[in-house]
Coordinates of C-alpha atoms and ligand atoms in Angstrom, one line a residue:
X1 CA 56.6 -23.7 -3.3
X2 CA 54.0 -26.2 -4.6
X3 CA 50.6 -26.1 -3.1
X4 CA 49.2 -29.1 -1.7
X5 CA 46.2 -31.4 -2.4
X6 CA 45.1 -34.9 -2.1
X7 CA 44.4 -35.3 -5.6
X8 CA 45.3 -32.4 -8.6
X9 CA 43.0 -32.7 -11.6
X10 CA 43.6 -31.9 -15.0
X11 CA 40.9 -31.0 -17.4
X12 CA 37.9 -29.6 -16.5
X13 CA 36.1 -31.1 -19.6
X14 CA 32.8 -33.8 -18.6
X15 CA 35.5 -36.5 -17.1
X16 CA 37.5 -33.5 -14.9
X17 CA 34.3 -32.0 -13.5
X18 CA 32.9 -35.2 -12.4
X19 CA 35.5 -36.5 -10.8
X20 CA 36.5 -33.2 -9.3
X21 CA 32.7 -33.2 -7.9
X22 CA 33.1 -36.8 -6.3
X23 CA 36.0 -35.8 -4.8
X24 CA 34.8 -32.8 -3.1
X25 CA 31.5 -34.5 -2.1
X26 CA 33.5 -37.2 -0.1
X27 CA 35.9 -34.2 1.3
X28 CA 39.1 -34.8 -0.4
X29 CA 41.5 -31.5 -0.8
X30 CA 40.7 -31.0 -4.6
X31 CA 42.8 -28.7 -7.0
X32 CA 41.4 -28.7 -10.2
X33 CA 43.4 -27.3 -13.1
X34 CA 42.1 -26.5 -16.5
X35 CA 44.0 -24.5 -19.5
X36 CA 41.4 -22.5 -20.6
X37 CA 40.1 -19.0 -19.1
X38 CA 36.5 -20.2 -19.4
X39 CA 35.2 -23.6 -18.4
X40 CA 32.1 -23.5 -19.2
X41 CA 32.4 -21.9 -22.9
X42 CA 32.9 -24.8 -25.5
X43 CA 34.8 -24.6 -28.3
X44 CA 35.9 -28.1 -29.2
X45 CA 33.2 -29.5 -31.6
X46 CA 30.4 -31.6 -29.1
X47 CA 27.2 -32.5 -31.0
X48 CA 26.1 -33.3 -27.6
X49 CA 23.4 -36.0 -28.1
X50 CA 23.3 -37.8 -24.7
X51 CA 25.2 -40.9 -25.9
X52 CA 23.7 -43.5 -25.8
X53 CA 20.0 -43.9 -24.6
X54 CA 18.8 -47.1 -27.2
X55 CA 21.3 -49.8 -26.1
X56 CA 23.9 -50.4 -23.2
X57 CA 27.3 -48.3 -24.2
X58 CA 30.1 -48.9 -21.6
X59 CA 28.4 -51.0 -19.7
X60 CA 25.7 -48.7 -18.8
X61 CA 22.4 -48.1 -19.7
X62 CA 22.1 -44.2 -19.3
X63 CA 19.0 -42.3 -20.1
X64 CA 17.3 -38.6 -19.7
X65 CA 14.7 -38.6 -17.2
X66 CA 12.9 -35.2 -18.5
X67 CA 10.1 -35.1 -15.2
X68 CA 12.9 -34.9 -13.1
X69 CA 15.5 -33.2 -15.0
X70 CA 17.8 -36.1 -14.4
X71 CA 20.8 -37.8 -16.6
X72 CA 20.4 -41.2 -15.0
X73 CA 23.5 -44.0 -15.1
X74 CA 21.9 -47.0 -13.5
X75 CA 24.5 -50.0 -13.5
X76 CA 27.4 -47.6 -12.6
X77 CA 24.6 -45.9 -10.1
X78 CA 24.2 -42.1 -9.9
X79 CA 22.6 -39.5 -11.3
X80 CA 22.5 -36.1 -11.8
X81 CA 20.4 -32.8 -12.2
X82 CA 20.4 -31.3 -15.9
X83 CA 18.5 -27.9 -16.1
X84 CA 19.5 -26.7 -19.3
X85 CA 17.4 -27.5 -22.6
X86 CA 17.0 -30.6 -24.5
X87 CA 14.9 -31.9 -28.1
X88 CA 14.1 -35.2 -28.6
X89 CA 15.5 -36.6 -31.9
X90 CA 14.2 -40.0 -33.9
X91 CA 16.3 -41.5 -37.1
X92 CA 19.7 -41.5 -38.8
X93 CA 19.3 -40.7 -42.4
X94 CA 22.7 -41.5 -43.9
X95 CA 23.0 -40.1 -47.7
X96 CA 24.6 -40.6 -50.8
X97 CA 27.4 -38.0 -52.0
X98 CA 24.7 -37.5 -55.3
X99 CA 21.9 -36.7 -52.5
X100 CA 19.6 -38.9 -54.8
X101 CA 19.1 -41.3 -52.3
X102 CA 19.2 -42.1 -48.1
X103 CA 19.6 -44.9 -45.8
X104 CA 17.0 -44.5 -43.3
X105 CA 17.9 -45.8 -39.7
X106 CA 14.8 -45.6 -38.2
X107 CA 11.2 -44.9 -39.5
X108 CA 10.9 -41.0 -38.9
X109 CA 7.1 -40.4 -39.0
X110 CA 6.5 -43.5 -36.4
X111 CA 9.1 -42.6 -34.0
X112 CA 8.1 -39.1 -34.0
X113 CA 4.5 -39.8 -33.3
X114 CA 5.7 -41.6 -30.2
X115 CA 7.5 -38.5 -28.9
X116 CA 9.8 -39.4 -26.2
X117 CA 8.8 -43.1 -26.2
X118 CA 9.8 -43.4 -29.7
X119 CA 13.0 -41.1 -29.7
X120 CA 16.8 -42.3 -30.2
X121 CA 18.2 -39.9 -27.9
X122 CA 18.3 -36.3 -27.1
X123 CA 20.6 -33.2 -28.1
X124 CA 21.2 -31.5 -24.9
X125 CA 23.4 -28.1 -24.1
X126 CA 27.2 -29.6 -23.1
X127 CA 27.6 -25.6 -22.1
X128 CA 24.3 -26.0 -19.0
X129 CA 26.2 -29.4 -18.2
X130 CA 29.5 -28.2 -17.1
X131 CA 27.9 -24.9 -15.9
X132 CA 26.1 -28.0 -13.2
X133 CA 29.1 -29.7 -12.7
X134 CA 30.8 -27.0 -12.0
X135 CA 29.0 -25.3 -9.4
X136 CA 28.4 -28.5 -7.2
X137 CA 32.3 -29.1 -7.4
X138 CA 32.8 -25.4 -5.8
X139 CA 30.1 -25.7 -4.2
X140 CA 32.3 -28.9 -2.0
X141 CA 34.8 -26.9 -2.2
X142 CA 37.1 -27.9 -5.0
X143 CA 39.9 -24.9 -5.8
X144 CA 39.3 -24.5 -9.0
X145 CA 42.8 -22.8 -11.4
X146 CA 41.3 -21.8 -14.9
X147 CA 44.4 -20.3 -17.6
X148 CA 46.6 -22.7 -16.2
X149 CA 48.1 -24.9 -18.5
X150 CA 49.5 -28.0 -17.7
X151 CA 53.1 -28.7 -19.4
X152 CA 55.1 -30.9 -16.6
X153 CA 55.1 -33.9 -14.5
X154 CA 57.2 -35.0 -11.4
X155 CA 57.4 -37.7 -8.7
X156 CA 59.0 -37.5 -5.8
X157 CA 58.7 -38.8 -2.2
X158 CA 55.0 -40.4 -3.0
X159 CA 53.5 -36.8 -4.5
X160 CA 53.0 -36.4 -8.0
X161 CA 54.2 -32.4 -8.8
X162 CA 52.5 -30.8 -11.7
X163 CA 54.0 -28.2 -13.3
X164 CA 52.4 -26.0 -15.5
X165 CA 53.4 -23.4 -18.3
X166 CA 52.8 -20.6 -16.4
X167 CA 55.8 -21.6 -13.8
X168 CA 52.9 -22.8 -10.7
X169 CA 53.0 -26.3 -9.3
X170 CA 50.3 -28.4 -7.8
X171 CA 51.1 -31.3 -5.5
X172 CA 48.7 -34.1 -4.7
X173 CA 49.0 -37.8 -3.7
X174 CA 47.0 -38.4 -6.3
X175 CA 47.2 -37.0 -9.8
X176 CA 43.6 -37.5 -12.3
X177 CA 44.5 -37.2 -16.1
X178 CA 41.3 -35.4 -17.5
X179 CA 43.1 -33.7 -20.4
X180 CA 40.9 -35.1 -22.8
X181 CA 41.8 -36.6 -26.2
X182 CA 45.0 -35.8 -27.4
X183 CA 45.9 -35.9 -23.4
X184 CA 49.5 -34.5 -22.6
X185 CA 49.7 -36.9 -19.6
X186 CA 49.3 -39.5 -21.0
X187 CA 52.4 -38.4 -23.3
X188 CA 54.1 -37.2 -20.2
X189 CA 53.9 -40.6 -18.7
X190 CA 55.2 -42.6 -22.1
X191 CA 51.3 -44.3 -22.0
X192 CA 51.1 -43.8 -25.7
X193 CA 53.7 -46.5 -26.1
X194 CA 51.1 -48.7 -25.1
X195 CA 49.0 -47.9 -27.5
X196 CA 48.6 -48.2 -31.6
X197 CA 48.2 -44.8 -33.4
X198 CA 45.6 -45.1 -36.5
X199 CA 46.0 -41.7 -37.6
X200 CA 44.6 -37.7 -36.6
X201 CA 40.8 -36.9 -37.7
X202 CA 40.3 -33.4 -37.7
X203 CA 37.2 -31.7 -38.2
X204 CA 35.3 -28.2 -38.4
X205 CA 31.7 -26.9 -37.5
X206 CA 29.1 -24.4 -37.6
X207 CA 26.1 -23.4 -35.2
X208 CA 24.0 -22.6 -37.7
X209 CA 20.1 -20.9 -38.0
X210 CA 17.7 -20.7 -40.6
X211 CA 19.0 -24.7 -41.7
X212 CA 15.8 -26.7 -43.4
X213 CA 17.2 -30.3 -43.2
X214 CA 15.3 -33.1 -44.9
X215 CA 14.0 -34.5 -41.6
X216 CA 14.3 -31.5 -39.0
X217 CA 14.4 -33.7 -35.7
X218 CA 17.0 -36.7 -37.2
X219 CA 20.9 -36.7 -37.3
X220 CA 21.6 -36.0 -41.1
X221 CA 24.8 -37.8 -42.2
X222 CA 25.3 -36.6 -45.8
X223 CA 28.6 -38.8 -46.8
X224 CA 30.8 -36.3 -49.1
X225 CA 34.3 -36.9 -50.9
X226 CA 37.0 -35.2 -51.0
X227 CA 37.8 -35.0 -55.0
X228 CA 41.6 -35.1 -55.0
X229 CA 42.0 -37.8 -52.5
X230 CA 38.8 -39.4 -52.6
X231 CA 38.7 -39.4 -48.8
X232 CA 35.2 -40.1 -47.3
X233 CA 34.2 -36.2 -45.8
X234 CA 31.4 -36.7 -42.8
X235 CA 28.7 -34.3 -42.5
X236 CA 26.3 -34.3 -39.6
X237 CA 23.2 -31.9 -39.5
X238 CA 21.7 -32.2 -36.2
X239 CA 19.2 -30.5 -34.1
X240 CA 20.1 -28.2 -31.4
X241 CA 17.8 -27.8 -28.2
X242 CA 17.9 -23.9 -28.2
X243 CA 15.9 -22.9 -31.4
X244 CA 13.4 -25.3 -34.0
X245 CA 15.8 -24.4 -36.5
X246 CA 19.1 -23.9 -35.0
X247 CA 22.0 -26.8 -36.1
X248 CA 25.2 -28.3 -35.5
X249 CA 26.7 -28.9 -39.0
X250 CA 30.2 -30.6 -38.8
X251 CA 32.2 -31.8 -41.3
X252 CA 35.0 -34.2 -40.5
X253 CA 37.4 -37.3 -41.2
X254 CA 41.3 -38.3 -41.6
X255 CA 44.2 -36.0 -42.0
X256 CA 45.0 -35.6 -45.4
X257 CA 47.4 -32.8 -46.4
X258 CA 45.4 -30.8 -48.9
X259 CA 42.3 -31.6 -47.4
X260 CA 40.9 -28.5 -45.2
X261 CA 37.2 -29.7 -44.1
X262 CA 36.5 -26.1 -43.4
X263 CA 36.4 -26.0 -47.5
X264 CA 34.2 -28.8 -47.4
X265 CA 31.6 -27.9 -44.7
X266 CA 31.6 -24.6 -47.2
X267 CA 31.3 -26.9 -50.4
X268 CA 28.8 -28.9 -48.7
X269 CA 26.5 -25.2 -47.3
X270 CA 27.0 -23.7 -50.7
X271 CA 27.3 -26.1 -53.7
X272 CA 26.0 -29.4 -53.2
X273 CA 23.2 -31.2 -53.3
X274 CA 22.4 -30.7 -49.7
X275 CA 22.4 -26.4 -50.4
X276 CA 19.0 -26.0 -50.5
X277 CA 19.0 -27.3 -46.4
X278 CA 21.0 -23.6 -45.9
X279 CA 19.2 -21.2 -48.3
X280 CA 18.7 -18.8 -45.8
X281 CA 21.0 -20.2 -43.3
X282 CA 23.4 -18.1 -41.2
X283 CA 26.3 -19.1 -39.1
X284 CA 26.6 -18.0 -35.5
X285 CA 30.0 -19.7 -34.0
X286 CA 32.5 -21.9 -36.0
X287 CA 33.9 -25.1 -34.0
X288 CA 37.0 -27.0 -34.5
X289 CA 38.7 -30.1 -33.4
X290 CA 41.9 -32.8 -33.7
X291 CA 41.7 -35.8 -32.3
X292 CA 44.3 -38.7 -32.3
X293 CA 42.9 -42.1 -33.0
X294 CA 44.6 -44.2 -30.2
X295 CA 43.7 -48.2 -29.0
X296 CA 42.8 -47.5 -25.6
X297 CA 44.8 -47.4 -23.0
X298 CA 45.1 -51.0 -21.3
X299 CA 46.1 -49.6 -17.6
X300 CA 44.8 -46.6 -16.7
X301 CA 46.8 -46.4 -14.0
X302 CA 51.1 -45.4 -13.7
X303 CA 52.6 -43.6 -10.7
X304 CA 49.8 -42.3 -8.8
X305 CA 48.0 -40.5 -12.1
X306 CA 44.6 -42.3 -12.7
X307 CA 43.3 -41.8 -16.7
X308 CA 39.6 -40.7 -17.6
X309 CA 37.5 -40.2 -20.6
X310 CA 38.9 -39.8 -23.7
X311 CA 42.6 -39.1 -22.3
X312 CA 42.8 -42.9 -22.5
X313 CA 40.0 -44.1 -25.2
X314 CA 39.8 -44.4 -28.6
X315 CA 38.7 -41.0 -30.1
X316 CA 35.2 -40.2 -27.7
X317 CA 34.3 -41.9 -24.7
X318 CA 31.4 -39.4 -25.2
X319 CA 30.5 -36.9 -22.3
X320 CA 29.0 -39.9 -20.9
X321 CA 31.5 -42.4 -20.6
X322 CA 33.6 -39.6 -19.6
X323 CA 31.6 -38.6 -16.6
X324 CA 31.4 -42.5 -15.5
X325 CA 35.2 -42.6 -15.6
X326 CA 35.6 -39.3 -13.7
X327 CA 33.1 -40.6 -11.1
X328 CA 34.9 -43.8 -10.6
X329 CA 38.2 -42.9 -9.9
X330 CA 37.8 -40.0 -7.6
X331 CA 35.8 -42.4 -5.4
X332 CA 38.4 -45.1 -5.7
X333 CA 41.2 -42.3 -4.6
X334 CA 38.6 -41.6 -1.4
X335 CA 38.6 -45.1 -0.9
X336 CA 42.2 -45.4 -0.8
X337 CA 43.1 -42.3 0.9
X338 CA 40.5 -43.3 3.2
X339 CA 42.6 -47.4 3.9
X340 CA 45.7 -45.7 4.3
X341 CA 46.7 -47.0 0.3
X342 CA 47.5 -44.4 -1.8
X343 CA 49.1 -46.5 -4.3
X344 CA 48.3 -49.1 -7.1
X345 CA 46.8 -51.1 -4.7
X346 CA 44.3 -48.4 -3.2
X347 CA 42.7 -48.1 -6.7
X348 CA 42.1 -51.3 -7.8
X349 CA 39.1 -51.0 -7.9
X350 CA 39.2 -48.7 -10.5
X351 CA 41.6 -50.3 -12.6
X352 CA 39.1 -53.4 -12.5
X353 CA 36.5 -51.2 -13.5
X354 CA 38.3 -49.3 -16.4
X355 CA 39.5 -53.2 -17.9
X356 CA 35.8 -54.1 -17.9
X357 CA 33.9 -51.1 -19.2
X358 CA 36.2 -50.1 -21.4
X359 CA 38.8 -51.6 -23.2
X360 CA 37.0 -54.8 -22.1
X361 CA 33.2 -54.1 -23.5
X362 CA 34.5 -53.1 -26.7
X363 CA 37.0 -53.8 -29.6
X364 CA 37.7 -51.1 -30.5
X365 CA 39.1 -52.2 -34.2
X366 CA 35.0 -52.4 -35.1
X367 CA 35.3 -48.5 -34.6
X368 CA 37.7 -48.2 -36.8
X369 CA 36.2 -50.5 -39.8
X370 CA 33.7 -47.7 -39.5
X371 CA 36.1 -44.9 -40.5
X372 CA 37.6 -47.2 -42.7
X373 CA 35.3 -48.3 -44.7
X374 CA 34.4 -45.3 -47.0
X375 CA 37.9 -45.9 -48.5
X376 CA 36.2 -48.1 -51.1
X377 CA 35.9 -44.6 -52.6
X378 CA 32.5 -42.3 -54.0
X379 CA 31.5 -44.8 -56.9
X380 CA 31.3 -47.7 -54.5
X381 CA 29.5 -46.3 -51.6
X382 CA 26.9 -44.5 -54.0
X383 CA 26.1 -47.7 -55.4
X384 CA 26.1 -49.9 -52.3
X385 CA 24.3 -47.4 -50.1
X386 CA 21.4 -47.3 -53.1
X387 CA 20.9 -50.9 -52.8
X388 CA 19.7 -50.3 -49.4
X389 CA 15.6 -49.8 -50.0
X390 CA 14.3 -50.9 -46.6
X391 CA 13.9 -48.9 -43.2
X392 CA 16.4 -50.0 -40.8
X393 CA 16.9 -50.7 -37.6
X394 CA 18.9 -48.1 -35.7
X395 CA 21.8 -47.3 -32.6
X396 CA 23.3 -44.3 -31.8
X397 CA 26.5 -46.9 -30.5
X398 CA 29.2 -46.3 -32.9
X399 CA 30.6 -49.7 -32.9
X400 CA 26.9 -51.1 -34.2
X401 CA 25.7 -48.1 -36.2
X402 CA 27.3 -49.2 -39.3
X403 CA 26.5 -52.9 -38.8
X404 CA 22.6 -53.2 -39.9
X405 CA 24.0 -51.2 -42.9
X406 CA 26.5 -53.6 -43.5
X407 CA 24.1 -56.5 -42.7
X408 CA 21.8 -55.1 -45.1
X409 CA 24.3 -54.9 -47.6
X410 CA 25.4 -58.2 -46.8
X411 CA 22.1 -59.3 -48.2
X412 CA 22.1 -57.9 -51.9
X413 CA 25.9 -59.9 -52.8
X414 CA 23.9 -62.2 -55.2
X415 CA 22.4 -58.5 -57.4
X416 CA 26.0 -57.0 -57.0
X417 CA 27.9 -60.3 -58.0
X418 CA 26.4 -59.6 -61.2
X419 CA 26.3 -56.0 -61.4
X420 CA 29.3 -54.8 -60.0
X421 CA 31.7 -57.4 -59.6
X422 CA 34.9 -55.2 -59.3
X423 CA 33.3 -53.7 -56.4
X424 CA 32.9 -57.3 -54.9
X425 CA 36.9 -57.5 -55.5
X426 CA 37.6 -54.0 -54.2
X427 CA 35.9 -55.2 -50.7
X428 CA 37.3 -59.0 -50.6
X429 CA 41.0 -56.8 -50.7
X430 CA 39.9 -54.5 -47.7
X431 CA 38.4 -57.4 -45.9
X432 CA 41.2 -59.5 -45.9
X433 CA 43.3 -56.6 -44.8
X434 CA 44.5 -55.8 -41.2
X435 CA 42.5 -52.8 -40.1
X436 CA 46.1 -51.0 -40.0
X437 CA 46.9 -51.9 -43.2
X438 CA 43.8 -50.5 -44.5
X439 CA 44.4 -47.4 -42.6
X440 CA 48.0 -47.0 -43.9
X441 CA 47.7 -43.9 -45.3
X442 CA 45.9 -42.3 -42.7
X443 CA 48.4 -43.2 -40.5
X444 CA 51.2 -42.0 -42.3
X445 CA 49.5 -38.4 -42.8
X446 CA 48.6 -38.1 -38.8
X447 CA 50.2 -36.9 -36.4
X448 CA 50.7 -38.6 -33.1
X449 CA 51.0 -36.6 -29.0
Ligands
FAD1 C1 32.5 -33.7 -33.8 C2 32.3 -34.3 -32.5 C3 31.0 -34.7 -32.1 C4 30.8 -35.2 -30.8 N1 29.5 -35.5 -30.4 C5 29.3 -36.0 -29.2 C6 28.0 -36.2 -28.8 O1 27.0 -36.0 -29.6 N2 27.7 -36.7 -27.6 C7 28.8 -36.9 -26.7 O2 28.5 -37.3 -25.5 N3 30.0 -36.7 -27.0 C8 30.3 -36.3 -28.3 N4 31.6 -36.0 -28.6 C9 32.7 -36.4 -27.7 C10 32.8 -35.6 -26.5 O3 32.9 -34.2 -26.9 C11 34.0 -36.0 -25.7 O4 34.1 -37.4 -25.6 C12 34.0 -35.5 -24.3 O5 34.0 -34.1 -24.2 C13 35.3 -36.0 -23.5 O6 35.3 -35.5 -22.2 P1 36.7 -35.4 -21.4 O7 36.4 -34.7 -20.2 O8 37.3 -36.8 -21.4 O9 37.6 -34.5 -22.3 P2 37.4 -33.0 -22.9 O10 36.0 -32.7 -23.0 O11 38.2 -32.9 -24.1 O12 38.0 -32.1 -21.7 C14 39.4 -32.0 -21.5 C15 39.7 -30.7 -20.8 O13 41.1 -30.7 -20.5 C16 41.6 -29.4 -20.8 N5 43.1 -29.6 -21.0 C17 43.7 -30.3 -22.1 N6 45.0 -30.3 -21.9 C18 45.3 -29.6 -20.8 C19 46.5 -29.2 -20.1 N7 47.7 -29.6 -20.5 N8 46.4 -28.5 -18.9 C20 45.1 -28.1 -18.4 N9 44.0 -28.4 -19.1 C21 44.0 -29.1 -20.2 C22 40.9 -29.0 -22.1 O14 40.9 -27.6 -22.3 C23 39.5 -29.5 -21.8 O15 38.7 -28.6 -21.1 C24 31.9 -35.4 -29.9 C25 33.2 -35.0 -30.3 C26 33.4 -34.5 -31.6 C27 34.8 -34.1 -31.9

């Protein structure tokens, strides 16, 4: 026997919670089904900056409200409380594999003295967010099914069956995919046909004490190498809000097969340029994570199942966009339950909304010139980035991060012309390449859900 709900939720991740939340604020019959024992303890990497406070992202214009203790969302409308900790954070430095030189995005010492005024963003704890989100949605009584693994889908007679590995089914008019990135509804329901696969990035990470970075409240983006396949190896350093010299380090990029990024988080602690940051450093809980680079998902909608956050993006929607997502389609399945539509129809609205904010706002191919374009391998990069003298202008949005780099790049071609002409040739081929044709290989050496 299945037990019975208006809408079953899957994931319990940022985009799960929220919507699970809604729906038990507006009094739907919630089940709320997540695969791990322990919601609330993270272990998929999360630098957790609130993403994005400097510039709309989605749509939205988010921000912290720190007097009231408030993550604020004012186009979609809502916000809610945060209690846990926070530190403000004020540049990107972005450095060269020979850590001779950085690009700075932002001017450290003048956004720091304007504290909050003059921050980027803040790190916040993702663990005190879903601990919130959590207890409101049980507080509005949403059942709530931790070690229960999701592995099976079935419609019949207008319900939506989930079955999971564990041999329980949960019934609901409504189904909400929440299964985050490398979502197994979405597989379940063929969606990834829809979509263009770029490849797997895979990553590990440390929380770290004892780490002296460069510039203590600033993301650190040391750009390494992989020597064998010359793949481009990200490294973030970045504040955390429980301790002055606590850090997320992560290291991270494409699939390659004799790449391990563990080894290279290692190379980068122990015998790099960047070492002295973790002389007396000490790791306190190692992260991982796999993610599958899709194009998003153009219908987040098929057969009653509604698709959230990153189940449907390309790589993050960030714990942000995820919430918004959550929060919209658990009110559009009150709505509908509400006119008597549960169907297509009944959650138009969200459909609309999805179209706009996401796929819509953004193309998502600018991402992915973003991981593509440290392909021009070590020598290049090192000798591009180095041009870069002046303080720039910066955005924790992805899609424009790279763009005052490349803009200020842009603007030395006369100097490189005559220094460095092969490297002029090198990016005239990637440029006149389609982005999957420059991604070829990391295609081929992913592995697609
Ligand atoms: C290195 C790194 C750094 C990041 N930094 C930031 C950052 O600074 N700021 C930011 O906002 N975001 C950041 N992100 C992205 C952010 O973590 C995600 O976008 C966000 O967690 C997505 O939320 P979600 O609810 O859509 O999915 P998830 O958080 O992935 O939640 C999905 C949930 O579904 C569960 N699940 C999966 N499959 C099943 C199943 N079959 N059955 C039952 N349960 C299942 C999972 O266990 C998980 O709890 C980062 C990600 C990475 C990898």
């Amino acid at each position: 026997m299945s037990e019975q709900f208006d809408a079953v939720i899957v994931g319990a991740g940022p985009a799960g919670l929220m919507a699970a939340k809604i729906a038990g604020e507006n009094g739907l019959k919630v089940a709320l089904l997540e695969r791990k024992e322990s919601i609330t303890s993270i272990q998929r990497s999360c630098a957790t900056m609130f993403a994005i406070e400097d510039e709309s992202y989605f749509g939205e214009r988010m921000y912290f409200n720190e007097e009231q203790k408030r993550l604020v969302f004012p186009v979609t409308g809502f916000s809610i409380p945060y209690e846990g900790p926070y530190r403000n954070f004020y540049t990107w430095n972005v450095y060269t594999s020979d850590g001779k030189h950085s690009i700075k995005l932002g001017d450290y010492d003048v956004n720091q003295a304007k504290g909050s005024k003059g921050r980027l963003s803040v790190t916040y704890s993702k663990q005190a967010l879903l601990k919130g989100l959590l207890s409101d949605a049980e507080a509005n009584g949403v059942n709530v099914f931790t070690g229960t693994n999701v592995v099976g889908l079935k419609r019949d007679s207008g319900l939506n069956t989930v079955i999971t590995a564990e041999g329980r089914k949960f019934s609901g008019t409504f189904t909400i995919a929440a299964d985050g990135i490398n979502s197994r509804l979405m597989k379940l329901l063929d969606l990834n046909k829809e979509r263009i696969f770029y490849g797997t990035l895979q990553g590990a990470g440390y929380y770290m004490t004892g780490v002296v970075p460069e510039y203590p409240e600033a993301i650190n983006f040391p750009q390494l190498f992989h020597k064998p396949s010359g793949y481009p190896v990200m490294i973030w350093v970045e504040p955390s809000p429980y301790g002055e010299d606590e850090y997320w380090v992560y290291s991270g990029g494409p699939t390659y097969p004799d790449l391990n990024y563990k080894d290279e988080l290692d190379r980068c602690i122990q015998d790099s340029p960047f070492s002295g940051w973790f002389k007396n450093a000490e790791i306190i809980r190692e992260h991982g994570h796999v993610a599958n680079i899709w194009s998003p998902s153009p219908m987040p909608f098929k057969d009653n199942v509604l698709i959230t956050g990153d189940a449907g993006w390309t790589v993050e929607a960030e714990c942000t966009g995820s919430m918004m997502s959550g929060l919209k389609a658990a009110h559009a399945i009150s709505e509908a339950m509400r006119n008597n539509k549960p169907n297509k129809e009944g959650v138009q609205n969200y459909i609309s909304w999805w179209k706009k904010h996401f796929p819509g706002s953004m193309d998502y191919r600018e991402f992915l010139t973003v991981l593509s374009g440290g392909l021009v391998g070590e020598d290049a990069v090192t000798y591009l980035h180095k041009l870069v003298d002046e303080i720039l202008p910066c955005s924790l949005n992805p899609y424009n991060l790279f763009n005052n780099m490349n803009a200020a790049i842009m603007k030395k071609m006369p100097q490189i012309q005559k220094e460095r002409p092969d490297i002029i040739a090198k990016m005239q081929a990637m440029g006149g390449m389609p982005v999957e044709e420059q991604m070829k290989d990391i295609i081929k050496s992913g592995f697609p859900n």
